Amino acid sequence: MVTITGDNQIWMENRRIDIRAVRANVARVLASDPEAGFTVKTEPGASAGTLLEVGDAAREAGVKQVSWPAEEKQ
């Protein structure tokens, strides 16, 4: 799972990563588990541009389907 914070920080595996490192990190996960799912969770304030960049990087790394969980109602 990747989390995009409200200030567009990208977090994966409990560490902050740069957008340029998303593809490599996702490829590494897929190498160890080719059937791994890929989910992007966004926090309020995250930009659509960052979300699209993360999704594109995941697809370039070989992810076949990117999931975005439904927003939780408070």
mmCIF file with all atom_site columns, N, CA and C in Angstrom:
data_model
loop_
_atom_site.group_PDB
_atom_site.id
_atom_site.type_symbol
_atom_site.label_atom_id
_atom_site.label_alt_id
_atom_site.label_comp_id
_atom_site.label_asym_id
_atom_site.label_entity_id
_atom_site.label_seq_id
_atom_site.pdbx_PDB_ins_code
_atom_site.Cartn_x
_atom_site.Cartn_y
_atom_site.Cartn_z
_atom_site.occupancy
_atom_site.B_iso_or_equiv
_atom_site.pdbx_formal_charge
_atom_site.auth_seq_id
_atom_site.auth_comp_id
_atom_site.auth_asym_id
_atom_site.auth_atom_id
_atom_site.pdbx_PDB_model_num
ATOM 1   N N  . MET A 1 1  ? 0.829   -1.176  0.000   1.00 0.00 ? 1  MET A N  1
ATOM 2   C CA . MET A 1 1  ? 0.000   0.000   0.000   1.00 0.00 ? 1  MET A CA 1
ATOM 3   C C  . MET A 1 1  ? 0.877   1.245   0.000   1.00 0.00 ? 1  MET A C  1
ATOM 4   N N  . VAL A 1 2  ? 0.438   2.227   -0.738  1.00 0.00 ? 2  VAL A N  1
ATOM 5   C CA . VAL A 1 2  ? 1.082   3.537   -0.766  1.00 0.00 ? 2  VAL A CA 1
ATOM 6   C C  . VAL A 1 2  ? 0.089   4.532   -0.191  1.00 0.00 ? 2  VAL A C  1
ATOM 7   N N  . THR A 1 3  ? 0.583   5.430   0.637   1.00 0.00 ? 3  THR A N  1
ATOM 8   C CA . THR A 1 3  ? -0.249  6.495   1.180   1.00 0.00 ? 3  THR A CA 1
ATOM 9   C C  . THR A 1 3  ? 0.287   7.828   0.688   1.00 0.00 ? 3  THR A C  1
ATOM 10  N N  . ILE A 1 4  ? -0.638  8.677   0.213   1.00 0.00 ? 4  ILE A N  1
ATOM 11  C CA . ILE A 1 4  ? -0.286  10.040  -0.179  1.00 0.00 ? 4  ILE A CA 1
ATOM 12  C C  . ILE A 1 4  ? -0.925  10.963  0.849   1.00 0.00 ? 4  ILE A C  1
ATOM 13  N N  . THR A 1 5  ? -0.089  11.709  1.564   1.00 0.00 ? 5  THR A N  1
ATOM 14  C CA . THR A 1 5  ? -0.591  12.582  2.615   1.00 0.00 ? 5  THR A CA 1
ATOM 15  C C  . THR A 1 5  ? -1.183  13.871  2.038   1.00 0.00 ? 5  THR A C  1
ATOM 16  N N  . GLY A 1 6  ? -1.817  14.622  2.892   1.00 0.00 ? 6  GLY A N  1
ATOM 17  C CA . GLY A 1 6  ? -2.440  15.872  2.477   1.00 0.00 ? 6  GLY A CA 1
ATOM 18  C C  . GLY A 1 6  ? -1.465  16.881  1.915   1.00 0.00 ? 6  GLY A C  1
ATOM 19  N N  . ASP A 1 7  ? -0.191  16.768  2.272   1.00 0.00 ? 7  ASP A N  1
ATOM 20  C CA . ASP A 1 7  ? 0.826   17.676  1.714   1.00 0.00 ? 7  ASP A CA 1
ATOM 21  C C  . ASP A 1 7  ? 1.664   16.975  0.636   1.00 0.00 ? 7  ASP A C  1
ATOM 22  N N  . ASN A 1 8  ? 1.081   15.922  0.039   1.00 0.00 ? 8  ASN A N  1
ATOM 23  C CA . ASN A 1 8  ? 1.646   15.188  -1.105  1.00 0.00 ? 8  ASN A CA 1
ATOM 24  C C  . ASN A 1 8  ? 2.932   14.429  -0.817  1.00 0.00 ? 8  ASN A C  1
ATOM 25  N N  . GLN A 1 9  ? 3.162   14.049  0.429   1.00 0.00 ? 9  GLN A N  1
ATOM 26  C CA . GLN A 1 9  ? 4.262   13.145  0.740   1.00 0.00 ? 9  GLN A CA 1
ATOM 27  C C  . GLN A 1 9  ? 3.801   11.731  0.385   1.00 0.00 ? 9  GLN A C  1
ATOM 28  N N  . ILE A 1 10 ? 4.716   10.927  -0.103  1.00 0.00 ? 10 ILE A N  1
ATOM 29  C CA . ILE A 1 10 ? 4.403   9.556   -0.501  1.00 0.00 ? 10 ILE A CA 1
ATOM 30  C C  . ILE A 1 10 ? 5.070   8.611   0.489   1.00 0.00 ? 10 ILE A C  1
ATOM 31  N N  . TRP A 1 11 ? 4.264   7.727   1.079   1.00 0.00 ? 11 TRP A N  1
ATOM 32  C CA . TRP A 1 11 ? 4.761   6.769   2.061   1.00 0.00 ? 11 TRP A CA 1
ATOM 33  C C  . TRP A 1 11 ? 4.496   5.357   1.578   1.00 0.00 ? 11 TRP A C  1
ATOM 34  N N  . MET A 1 12 ? 5.511   4.502   1.709   1.00 0.00 ? 12 MET A N  1
ATOM 35  C CA . MET A 1 12 ? 5.397   3.100   1.333   1.00 0.00 ? 12 MET A CA 1
ATOM 36  C C  . MET A 1 12 ? 6.237   2.293   2.304   1.00 0.00 ? 12 MET A C  1
ATOM 37  N N  . GLU A 1 13 ? 5.652   1.249   2.847   1.00 0.00 ? 13 GLU A N  1
ATOM 38  C CA . GLU A 1 13 ? 6.345   0.386   3.807   1.00 0.00 ? 13 GLU A CA 1
ATOM 39  C C  . GLU A 1 13 ? 6.916   1.198   4.975   1.00 0.00 ? 13 GLU A C  1
ATOM 40  N N  . ASN A 1 14 ? 6.113   2.093   5.495   1.00 0.00 ? 14 ASN A N  1
ATOM 41  C CA . ASN A 1 14 ? 6.457   2.910   6.676   1.00 0.00 ? 14 ASN A CA 1
ATOM 42  C C  . ASN A 1 14 ? 7.661   3.817   6.475   1.00 0.00 ? 14 ASN A C  1
ATOM 43  N N  . ARG A 1 15 ? 7.909   4.207   5.231   1.00 0.00 ? 15 ARG A N  1
ATOM 44  C CA . ARG A 1 15 ? 8.973   5.178   4.995   1.00 0.00 ? 15 ARG A CA 1
ATOM 45  C C  . ARG A 1 15 ? 8.562   6.103   3.859   1.00 0.00 ? 15 ARG A C  1
ATOM 46  N N  . ARG A 1 16 ? 9.045   7.323   3.960   1.00 0.00 ? 16 ARG A N  1
ATOM 47  C CA . ARG A 1 16 ? 8.739   8.326   2.945   1.00 0.00 ? 16 ARG A CA 1
ATOM 48  C C  . ARG A 1 16 ? 9.630   8.082   1.733   1.00 0.00 ? 16 ARG A C  1
ATOM 49  N N  . ILE A 1 17 ? 9.019   8.128   0.547   1.00 0.00 ? 17 ILE A N  1
ATOM 50  C CA . ILE A 1 17 ? 9.788   7.957   -0.679  1.00 0.00 ? 17 ILE A CA 1
ATOM 51  C C  . ILE A 1 17 ? 9.480   9.099   -1.643  1.00 0.00 ? 17 ILE A C  1
ATOM 52  N N  . ASP A 1 18 ? 10.403  9.349   -2.522  1.00 0.00 ? 18 ASP A N  1
ATOM 53  C CA . ASP A 1 18 ? 10.244  10.364  -3.551  1.00 0.00 ? 18 ASP A CA 1
ATOM 54  C C  . ASP A 1 18 ? 9.441   9.766   -4.702  1.00 0.00 ? 18 ASP A C  1
ATOM 55  N N  . ILE A 1 19 ? 8.710   10.590  -5.425  1.00 0.00 ? 19 ILE A N  1
ATOM 56  C CA . ILE A 1 19 ? 7.922   10.106  -6.553  1.00 0.00 ? 19 ILE A CA 1
ATOM 57  C C  . ILE A 1 19 ? 8.781   9.346   -7.549  1.00 0.00 ? 19 ILE A C  1
ATOM 58  N N  . ARG A 1 20 ? 10.036  9.760   -7.701  1.00 0.00 ? 20 ARG A N  1
ATOM 59  C CA . ARG A 1 20 ? 10.932  9.077   -8.646  1.00 0.00 ? 20 ARG A CA 1
ATOM 60  C C  . ARG A 1 20 ? 11.305  7.677   -8.195  1.00 0.00 ? 20 ARG A C  1
ATOM 61  N N  . ALA A 1 21 ? 11.075  7.353   -6.907  1.00 0.00 ? 21 ALA A N  1
ATOM 62  C CA . ALA A 1 21 ? 11.431  6.037   -6.386  1.00 0.00 ? 21 ALA A CA 1
ATOM 63  C C  . ALA A 1 21 ? 10.243  5.079   -6.331  1.00 0.00 ? 21 ALA A C  1
ATOM 64  N N  . VAL A 1 22 ? 9.060   5.554   -6.670  1.00 0.00 ? 22 VAL A N  1
ATOM 65  C CA . VAL A 1 22 ? 7.874   4.700   -6.577  1.00 0.00 ? 22 VAL A CA 1
ATOM 66  C C  . VAL A 1 22 ? 8.014   3.487   -7.488  1.00 0.00 ? 22 VAL A C  1
ATOM 67  N N  . ARG A 1 23 ? 8.378   3.701   -8.725  1.00 0.00 ? 23 ARG A N  1
ATOM 68  C CA . ARG A 1 23 ? 8.477   2.592   -9.687  1.00 0.00 ? 23 ARG A CA 1
ATOM 69  C C  . ARG A 1 23 ? 9.437   1.517   -9.198  1.00 0.00 ? 23 ARG A C  1
ATOM 70  N N  . ALA A 1 24 ? 10.614  1.912   -8.755  1.00 0.00 ? 24 ALA A N  1
ATOM 71  C CA . ALA A 1 24 ? 11.614  0.941   -8.291  1.00 0.00 ? 24 ALA A CA 1
ATOM 72  C C  . ALA A 1 24 ? 11.131  0.179   -7.056  1.00 0.00 ? 24 ALA A C  1
ATOM 73  N N  . ASN A 1 25 ? 10.492  0.886   -6.136  1.00 0.00 ? 25 ASN A N  1
ATOM 74  C CA . ASN A 1 25 ? 9.997   0.231   -4.922  1.00 0.00 ? 25 ASN A CA 1
ATOM 75  C C  . ASN A 1 25 ? 8.879   -0.754  -5.236  1.00 0.00 ? 25 ASN A C  1
ATOM 76  N N  . VAL A 1 26 ? 7.994   -0.378  -6.125  1.00 0.00 ? 26 VAL A N  1
ATOM 77  C CA . VAL A 1 26 ? 6.902   -1.272  -6.506  1.00 0.00 ? 26 VAL A CA 1
ATOM 78  C C  . VAL A 1 26 ? 7.461   -2.480  -7.261  1.00 0.00 ? 26 VAL A C  1
ATOM 79  N N  . ALA A 1 27 ? 8.415   -2.261  -8.142  1.00 0.00 ? 27 ALA A N  1
ATOM 80  C CA . ALA A 1 27 ? 9.033   -3.369  -8.874  1.00 0.00 ? 27 ALA A CA 1
ATOM 81  C C  . ALA A 1 27 ? 9.703   -4.347  -7.911  1.00 0.00 ? 27 ALA A C  1
ATOM 82  N N  . ARG A 1 28 ? 10.327  -3.837  -6.874  1.00 0.00 ? 28 ARG A N  1
ATOM 83  C CA . ARG A 1 28 ? 10.976  -4.698  -5.875  1.00 0.00 ? 28 ARG A CA 1
ATOM 84  C C  . ARG A 1 28 ? 9.949   -5.572  -5.174  1.00 0.00 ? 28 ARG A C  1
ATOM 85  N N  . VAL A 1 29 ? 8.813   -4.970  -4.784  1.00 0.00 ? 29 VAL A N  1
ATOM 86  C CA . VAL A 1 29 ? 7.749   -5.735  -4.119  1.00 0.00 ? 29 VAL A CA 1
ATOM 87  C C  . VAL A 1 29 ? 7.197   -6.795  -5.064  1.00 0.00 ? 29 VAL A C  1
ATOM 88  N N  . LEU A 1 30 ? 6.971   -6.420  -6.321  1.00 0.00 ? 30 LEU A N  1
ATOM 89  C CA . LEU A 1 30 ? 6.439   -7.375  -7.295  1.00 0.00 ? 30 LEU A CA 1
ATOM 90  C C  . LEU A 1 30 ? 7.421   -8.514  -7.573  1.00 0.00 ? 30 LEU A C  1
ATOM 91  N N  . ALA A 1 31 ? 8.720   -8.239  -7.510  1.00 0.00 ? 31 ALA A N  1
ATOM 92  C CA . ALA A 1 31 ? 9.712   -9.284  -7.734  1.00 0.00 ? 31 ALA A CA 1
ATOM 93  C C  . ALA A 1 31 ? 9.622   -10.359 -6.663  1.00 0.00 ? 31 ALA A C  1
ATOM 94  N N  . SER A 1 32 ? 9.306   -9.947  -5.441  1.00 0.00 ? 32 SER A N  1
ATOM 95  C CA . SER A 1 32 ? 9.203   -10.923 -4.357  1.00 0.00 ? 32 SER A CA 1
ATOM 96  C C  . SER A 1 32 ? 7.816   -11.552 -4.280  1.00 0.00 ? 32 SER A C  1
ATOM 97  N N  . ASP A 1 33 ? 6.793   -10.858 -4.801  1.00 0.00 ? 33 ASP A N  1
ATOM 98  C CA . ASP A 1 33 ? 5.426   -11.377 -4.782  1.00 0.00 ? 33 ASP A CA 1
ATOM 99  C C  . ASP A 1 33 ? 4.680   -10.860 -6.012  1.00 0.00 ? 33 ASP A C  1
ATOM 100 N N  . PRO A 1 34 ? 4.771   -11.574 -7.135  1.00 0.00 ? 34 PRO A N  1
ATOM 101 C CA . PRO A 1 34 ? 4.169   -11.100 -8.383  1.00 0.00 ? 34 PRO A CA 1
ATOM 102 C C  . PRO A 1 34 ? 2.655   -10.899 -8.315  1.00 0.00 ? 34 PRO A C  1
ATOM 103 N N  . GLU A 1 35 ? 1.998   -11.544 -7.363  1.00 0.00 ? 35 GLU A N  1
ATOM 104 C CA . GLU A 1 35 ? 0.544   -11.416 -7.236  1.00 0.00 ? 35 GLU A CA 1
ATOM 105 C C  . GLU A 1 35 ? 0.131   -10.338 -6.229  1.00 0.00 ? 35 GLU A C  1
ATOM 106 N N  . ALA A 1 36 ? 1.095   -9.576  -5.732  1.00 0.00 ? 36 ALA A N  1
ATOM 107 C CA . ALA A 1 36 ? 0.798   -8.557  -4.726  1.00 0.00 ? 36 ALA A CA 1
ATOM 108 C C  . ALA A 1 36 ? -0.172  -7.522  -5.291  1.00 0.00 ? 36 ALA A C  1
ATOM 109 N N  . GLY A 1 37 ? -1.134  -7.147  -4.481  1.00 0.00 ? 37 GLY A N  1
ATOM 110 C CA . GLY A 1 37 ? -2.059  -6.096  -4.876  1.00 0.00 ? 37 GLY A CA 1
ATOM 111 C C  . GLY A 1 37 ? -1.409  -4.741  -4.651  1.00 0.00 ? 37 GLY A C  1
ATOM 112 N N  . PHE A 1 38 ? -1.958  -3.727  -5.275  1.00 0.00 ? 38 PHE A N  1
ATOM 113 C CA . PHE A 1 38 ? -1.413  -2.383  -5.126  1.00 0.00 ? 38 PHE A CA 1
ATOM 114 C C  . PHE A 1 38 ? -2.549  -1.435  -4.814  1.00 0.00 ? 38 PHE A C  1
ATOM 115 N N  . THR A 1 39 ? -2.484  -0.813  -3.651  1.00 0.00 ? 39 THR A N  1
ATOM 116 C CA . THR A 1 39 ? -3.521  0.099   -3.203  1.00 0.00 ? 39 THR A CA 1
ATOM 117 C C  . THR A 1 39 ? -2.900  1.456   -2.905  1.00 0.00 ? 39 THR A C  1
ATOM 118 N N  . VAL A 1 40 ? -3.564  2.505   -3.345  1.00 0.00 ? 40 VAL A N  1
ATOM 119 C CA . VAL A 1 40 ? -3.131  3.871   -3.060  1.00 0.00 ? 40 VAL A CA 1
ATOM 120 C C  . VAL A 1 40 ? -4.189  4.507   -2.184  1.00 0.00 ? 40 VAL A C  1
ATOM 121 N N  . LYS A 1 41 ? -3.784  4.899   -0.991  1.00 0.00 ? 41 LYS A N  1
ATOM 122 C CA . LYS A 1 41 ? -4.680  5.582   -0.060  1.00 0.00 ? 41 LYS A CA 1
ATOM 123 C C  . LYS A 1 41 ? -4.299  7.057   -0.057  1.00 0.00 ? 41 LYS A C  1
ATOM 124 N N  . THR A 1 42 ? -5.282  7.915   -0.206  1.00 0.00 ? 42 THR A N  1
ATOM 125 C CA . THR A 1 42 ? -5.012  9.354   -0.189  1.00 0.00 ? 42 THR A CA 1
ATOM 126 C C  . THR A 1 42 ? -5.675  9.993   1.014   1.00 0.00 ? 42 THR A C  1
ATOM 127 N N  . GLU A 1 43 ? -4.995  10.955  1.580   1.00 0.00 ? 43 GLU A N  1
ATOM 128 C CA . GLU A 1 43 ? -5.543  11.730  2.685   1.00 0.00 ? 43 GLU A CA 1
ATOM 129 C C  . GLU A 1 43 ? -6.132  13.021  2.121   1.00 0.00 ? 43 GLU A C  1
ATOM 130 N N  . PRO A 1 44 ? -7.063  13.636  2.838   1.00 0.00 ? 44 PRO A N  1
ATOM 131 C CA . PRO A 1 44 ? -7.628  14.896  2.366   1.00 0.00 ? 44 PRO A CA 1
ATOM 132 C C  . PRO A 1 44 ? -6.520  15.912  2.080   1.00 0.00 ? 44 PRO A C  1
ATOM 133 N N  . GLY A 1 45 ? -6.622  16.574  0.937   1.00 0.00 ? 45 GLY A N  1
ATOM 134 C CA . GLY A 1 45 ? -5.634  17.572  0.546   1.00 0.00 ? 45 GLY A CA 1
ATOM 135 C C  . GLY A 1 45 ? -4.620  17.073  -0.460  1.00 0.00 ? 45 GLY A C  1
ATOM 136 N N  . ALA A 1 46 ? -4.528  15.744  -0.647  1.00 0.00 ? 46 ALA A N  1
ATOM 137 C CA . ALA A 1 46 ? -3.583  15.192  -1.622  1.00 0.00 ? 46 ALA A CA 1
ATOM 138 C C  . ALA A 1 46 ? -4.032  15.594  -3.021  1.00 0.00 ? 46 ALA A C  1
ATOM 139 N N  . SER A 1 47 ? -3.070  15.922  -3.871  1.00 0.00 ? 47 SER A N  1
ATOM 140 C CA . SER A 1 47 ? -3.431  16.390  -5.211  1.00 0.00 ? 47 SER A CA 1
ATOM 141 C C  . SER A 1 47 ? -3.678  15.213  -6.154  1.00 0.00 ? 47 SER A C  1
ATOM 142 N N  . ALA A 1 48 ? -4.560  15.459  -7.104  1.00 0.00 ? 48 ALA A N  1
ATOM 143 C CA . ALA A 1 48 ? -4.855  14.446  -8.120  1.00 0.00 ? 48 ALA A CA 1
ATOM 144 C C  . ALA A 1 48 ? -3.613  14.164  -8.956  1.00 0.00 ? 48 ALA A C  1
ATOM 145 N N  . GLY A 1 49 ? -2.792  15.182  -9.184  1.00 0.00 ? 49 GLY A N  1
ATOM 146 C CA . GLY A 1 49 ? -1.567  14.997  -9.961  1.00 0.00 ? 49 GLY A CA 1
ATOM 147 C C  . GLY A 1 49 ? -0.631  13.993  -9.328  1.00 0.00 ? 49 GLY A C  1
ATOM 148 N N  . THR A 1 50 ? -0.462  14.084  -8.011  1.00 0.00 ? 50 THR A N  1
ATOM 149 C CA . THR A 1 50 ? 0.406   13.134  -7.308  1.00 0.00 ? 50 THR A CA 1
ATOM 150 C C  . THR A 1 50 ? -0.182  11.736  -7.391  1.00 0.00 ? 50 THR A C  1
ATOM 151 N N  . LEU A 1 51 ? -1.489  11.630  -7.228  1.00 0.00 ? 51 LEU A N  1
ATOM 152 C CA . LEU A 1 51 ? -2.165  10.337  -7.322  1.00 0.00 ? 51 LEU A CA 1
ATOM 153 C C  . LEU A 1 51 ? -1.940  9.713   -8.698  1.00 0.00 ? 51 LEU A C  1
ATOM 154 N N  . LEU A 1 52 ? -2.079  10.495  -9.743  1.00 0.00 ? 52 LEU A N  1
ATOM 155 C CA . LEU A 1 52 ? -1.874  9.988   -11.097 1.00 0.00 ? 52 LEU A CA 1
ATOM 156 C C  . LEU A 1 52 ? -0.421  9.573   -11.331 1.00 0.00 ? 52 LEU A C  1
ATOM 157 N N  . GLU A 1 53 ? 0.519   10.359  -10.812 1.00 0.00 ? 53 GLU A N  1
ATOM 158 C CA . GLU A 1 53 ? 1.935   10.002  -10.968 1.00 0.00 ? 53 GLU A CA 1
ATOM 159 C C  . GLU A 1 53 ? 2.252   8.678   -10.289 1.00 0.00 ? 53 GLU A C  1
ATOM 160 N N  . VAL A 1 54 ? 1.710   8.472   -9.086  1.00 0.00 ? 54 VAL A N  1
ATOM 161 C CA . VAL A 1 54 ? 1.941   7.212   -8.362  1.00 0.00 ? 54 VAL A CA 1
ATOM 162 C C  . VAL A 1 54 ? 1.320   6.051   -9.129  1.00 0.00 ? 54 VAL A C  1
ATOM 163 N N  . GLY A 1 55 ? 0.093   6.227   -9.601  1.00 0.00 ? 55 GLY A N  1
ATOM 164 C CA . GLY A 1 55 ? -0.566  5.177   -10.372 1.00 0.00 ? 55 GLY A CA 1
ATOM 165 C C  . GLY A 1 55 ? 0.188   4.832   -11.640 1.00 0.00 ? 55 GLY A C  1
ATOM 166 N N  . ASP A 1 56 ? 0.659   5.850   -12.348 1.00 0.00 ? 56 ASP A N  1
ATOM 167 C CA . ASP A 1 56 ? 1.428   5.618   -13.572 1.00 0.00 ? 56 ASP A CA 1
ATOM 168 C C  . ASP A 1 56 ? 2.732   4.876   -13.282 1.00 0.00 ? 56 ASP A C  1
ATOM 169 N N  . ALA A 1 57 ? 3.425   5.267   -12.217 1.00 0.00 ? 57 ALA A N  1
ATOM 170 C CA . ALA A 1 57 ? 4.682   4.609   -11.850 1.00 0.00 ? 57 ALA A CA 1
ATOM 171 C C  . ALA A 1 57 ? 4.436   3.148   -11.501 1.00 0.00 ? 57 ALA A C  1
ATOM 172 N N  . ALA A 1 58 ? 3.332   2.875   -10.817 1.00 0.00 ? 58 ALA A N  1
ATOM 173 C CA . ALA A 1 58 ? 2.999   1.491   -10.459 1.00 0.00 ? 58 ALA A CA 1
ATOM 174 C C  . ALA A 1 58 ? 2.733   0.660   -11.707 1.00 0.00 ? 58 ALA A C  1
ATOM 175 N N  . ARG A 1 59 ? 2.012   1.227   -12.643 1.00 0.00 ? 59 ARG A N  1
ATOM 176 C CA . ARG A 1 59 ? 1.730   0.497   -13.889 1.00 0.00 ? 59 ARG A CA 1
ATOM 177 C C  . ARG A 1 59 ? 3.023   0.248   -14.668 1.00 0.00 ? 59 ARG A C  1
ATOM 178 N N  . GLU A 1 60 ? 3.915   1.243   -14.697 1.00 0.00 ? 60 GLU A N  1
ATOM 179 C CA . GLU A 1 60 ? 5.201   1.066   -15.376 1.00 0.00 ? 60 GLU A CA 1
ATOM 180 C C  . GLU A 1 60 ? 6.024   -0.039  -14.727 1.00 0.00 ? 60 GLU A C  1
ATOM 181 N N  . ALA A 1 61 ? 5.830   -0.227  -13.413 1.00 0.00 ? 61 ALA A N  1
ATOM 182 C CA . ALA A 1 61 ? 6.565   -1.266  -12.690 1.00 0.00 ? 61 ALA A CA 1
ATOM 183 C C  . ALA A 1 61 ? 5.971   -2.653  -12.919 1.00 0.00 ? 61 ALA A C  1
ATOM 184 N N  . GLY A 1 62 ? 4.785   -2.700  -13.520 1.00 0.00 ? 62 GLY A N  1
ATOM 185 C CA . GLY A 1 62 ? 4.184   -3.997  -13.820 1.00 0.00 ? 62 GLY A CA 1
ATOM 186 C C  . GLY A 1 62 ? 2.897   -4.301  -13.089 1.00 0.00 ? 62 GLY A C  1
ATOM 187 N N  . VAL A 1 63 ? 2.389   -3.363  -12.303 1.00 0.00 ? 63 VAL A N  1
ATOM 188 C CA . VAL A 1 63 ? 1.122   -3.575  -11.603 1.00 0.00 ? 63 VAL A CA 1
ATOM 189 C C  . VAL A 1 63 ? 0.010   -3.612  -12.645 1.00 0.00 ? 63 VAL A C  1
ATOM 190 N N  . LYS A 1 64 ? -0.829  -4.626  -12.550 1.00 0.00 ? 64 LYS A N  1
ATOM 191 C CA . LYS A 1 64 ? -1.916  -4.754  -13.512 1.00 0.00 ? 64 LYS A CA 1
ATOM 192 C C  . LYS A 1 64 ? -3.159  -3.974  -13.087 1.00 0.00 ? 64 LYS A C  1
ATOM 193 N N  . GLN A 1 65 ? -3.364  -3.844  -11.792 1.00 0.00 ? 65 GLN A N  1
ATOM 194 C CA . GLN A 1 65 ? -4.544  -3.134  -11.309 1.00 0.00 ? 65 GLN A CA 1
ATOM 195 C C  . GLN A 1 65 ? -4.179  -2.317  -10.071 1.00 0.00 ? 65 GLN A C  1
ATOM 196 N N  . VAL A 1 66 ? -4.545  -1.050  -10.100 1.00 0.00 ? 66 VAL A N  1
ATOM 197 C CA . VAL A 1 66 ? -4.334  -0.155  -8.959  1.00 0.00 ? 66 VAL A CA 1
ATOM 198 C C  . VAL A 1 66 ? -5.682  0.068   -8.294  1.00 0.00 ? 66 VAL A C  1
ATOM 199 N N  . SER A 1 67 ? -5.736  -0.089  -6.984  1.00 0.00 ? 67 SER A N  1
ATOM 200 C CA . SER A 1 67 ? -6.977  0.106   -6.241  1.00 0.00 ? 67 SER A CA 1
ATOM 201 C C  . SER A 1 67 ? -6.900  1.378   -5.411  1.00 0.00 ? 67 SER A C  1
ATOM 202 N N  . TRP A 1 68 ? -8.017  2.067   -5.366  1.00 0.00 ? 68 TRP A N  1
ATOM 203 C CA . TRP A 1 68 ? -8.167  3.224   -4.501  1.00 0.00 ? 68 TRP A CA 1
ATOM 204 C C  . TRP A 1 68 ? -9.317  2.930   -3.580  1.00 0.00 ? 68 TRP A C  1
ATOM 205 N N  . PRO A 1 69 ? -9.065  2.776   -2.264  1.00 0.00 ? 69 PRO A N  1
ATOM 206 C CA . PRO A 1 69 ? -10.163 2.441   -1.355  1.00 0.00 ? 69 PRO A CA 1
ATOM 207 C C  . PRO A 1 69 ? -11.194 3.567   -1.311  1.00 0.00 ? 69 PRO A C  1
ATOM 208 N N  . ALA A 1 70 ? -12.447 3.165   -1.100  1.00 0.00 ? 70 ALA A N  1
ATOM 209 C CA . ALA A 1 70 ? -13.524 4.145   -0.986  1.00 0.00 ? 70 ALA A CA 1
ATOM 210 C C  . ALA A 1 70 ? -13.299 4.999   0.248   1.00 0.00 ? 70 ALA A C  1
ATOM 211 N N  . GLU A 1 71 ? -13.746 6.231   0.163   1.00 0.00 ? 71 GLU A N  1
ATOM 212 C CA . GLU A 1 71 ? -13.603 7.147   1.286   1.00 0.00 ? 71 GLU A CA 1
ATOM 213 C C  . GLU A 1 71 ? -14.454 6.682   2.454   1.00 0.00 ? 71 GLU A C  1
ATOM 214 N N  . GLU A 1 72 ? -13.859 6.713   3.642   1.00 0.00 ? 72 GLU A N  1
ATOM 215 C CA . GLU A 1 72 ? -14.599 6.305   4.834   1.00 0.00 ? 72 GLU A CA 1
ATOM 216 C C  . GLU A 1 72 ? -15.489 7.453   5.286   1.00 0.00 ? 72 GLU A C  1
ATOM 217 N N  . LYS A 1 73 ? -16.728 7.101   5.621   1.00 0.00 ? 73 LYS A N  1
ATOM 218 C CA . LYS A 1 73 ? -17.647 8.117   6.124   1.00 0.00 ? 73 LYS A CA 1
ATOM 219 C C  . LYS A 1 73 ? -17.470 8.251   7.609   1.00 0.00 ? 73 LYS A C  1
ATOM 220 N N  . GLN A 1 74 ? -17.460 9.477   8.070   1.00 0.00 ? 74 GLN A N  1
ATOM 221 C CA . GLN A 1 74 ? -17.259 9.745   9.494   1.00 0.00 ? 74 GLN A CA 1
ATOM 222 C C  . GLN A 1 74 ? -18.574 9.767   10.230  1.00 0.00 ? 74 GLN A C  1
#
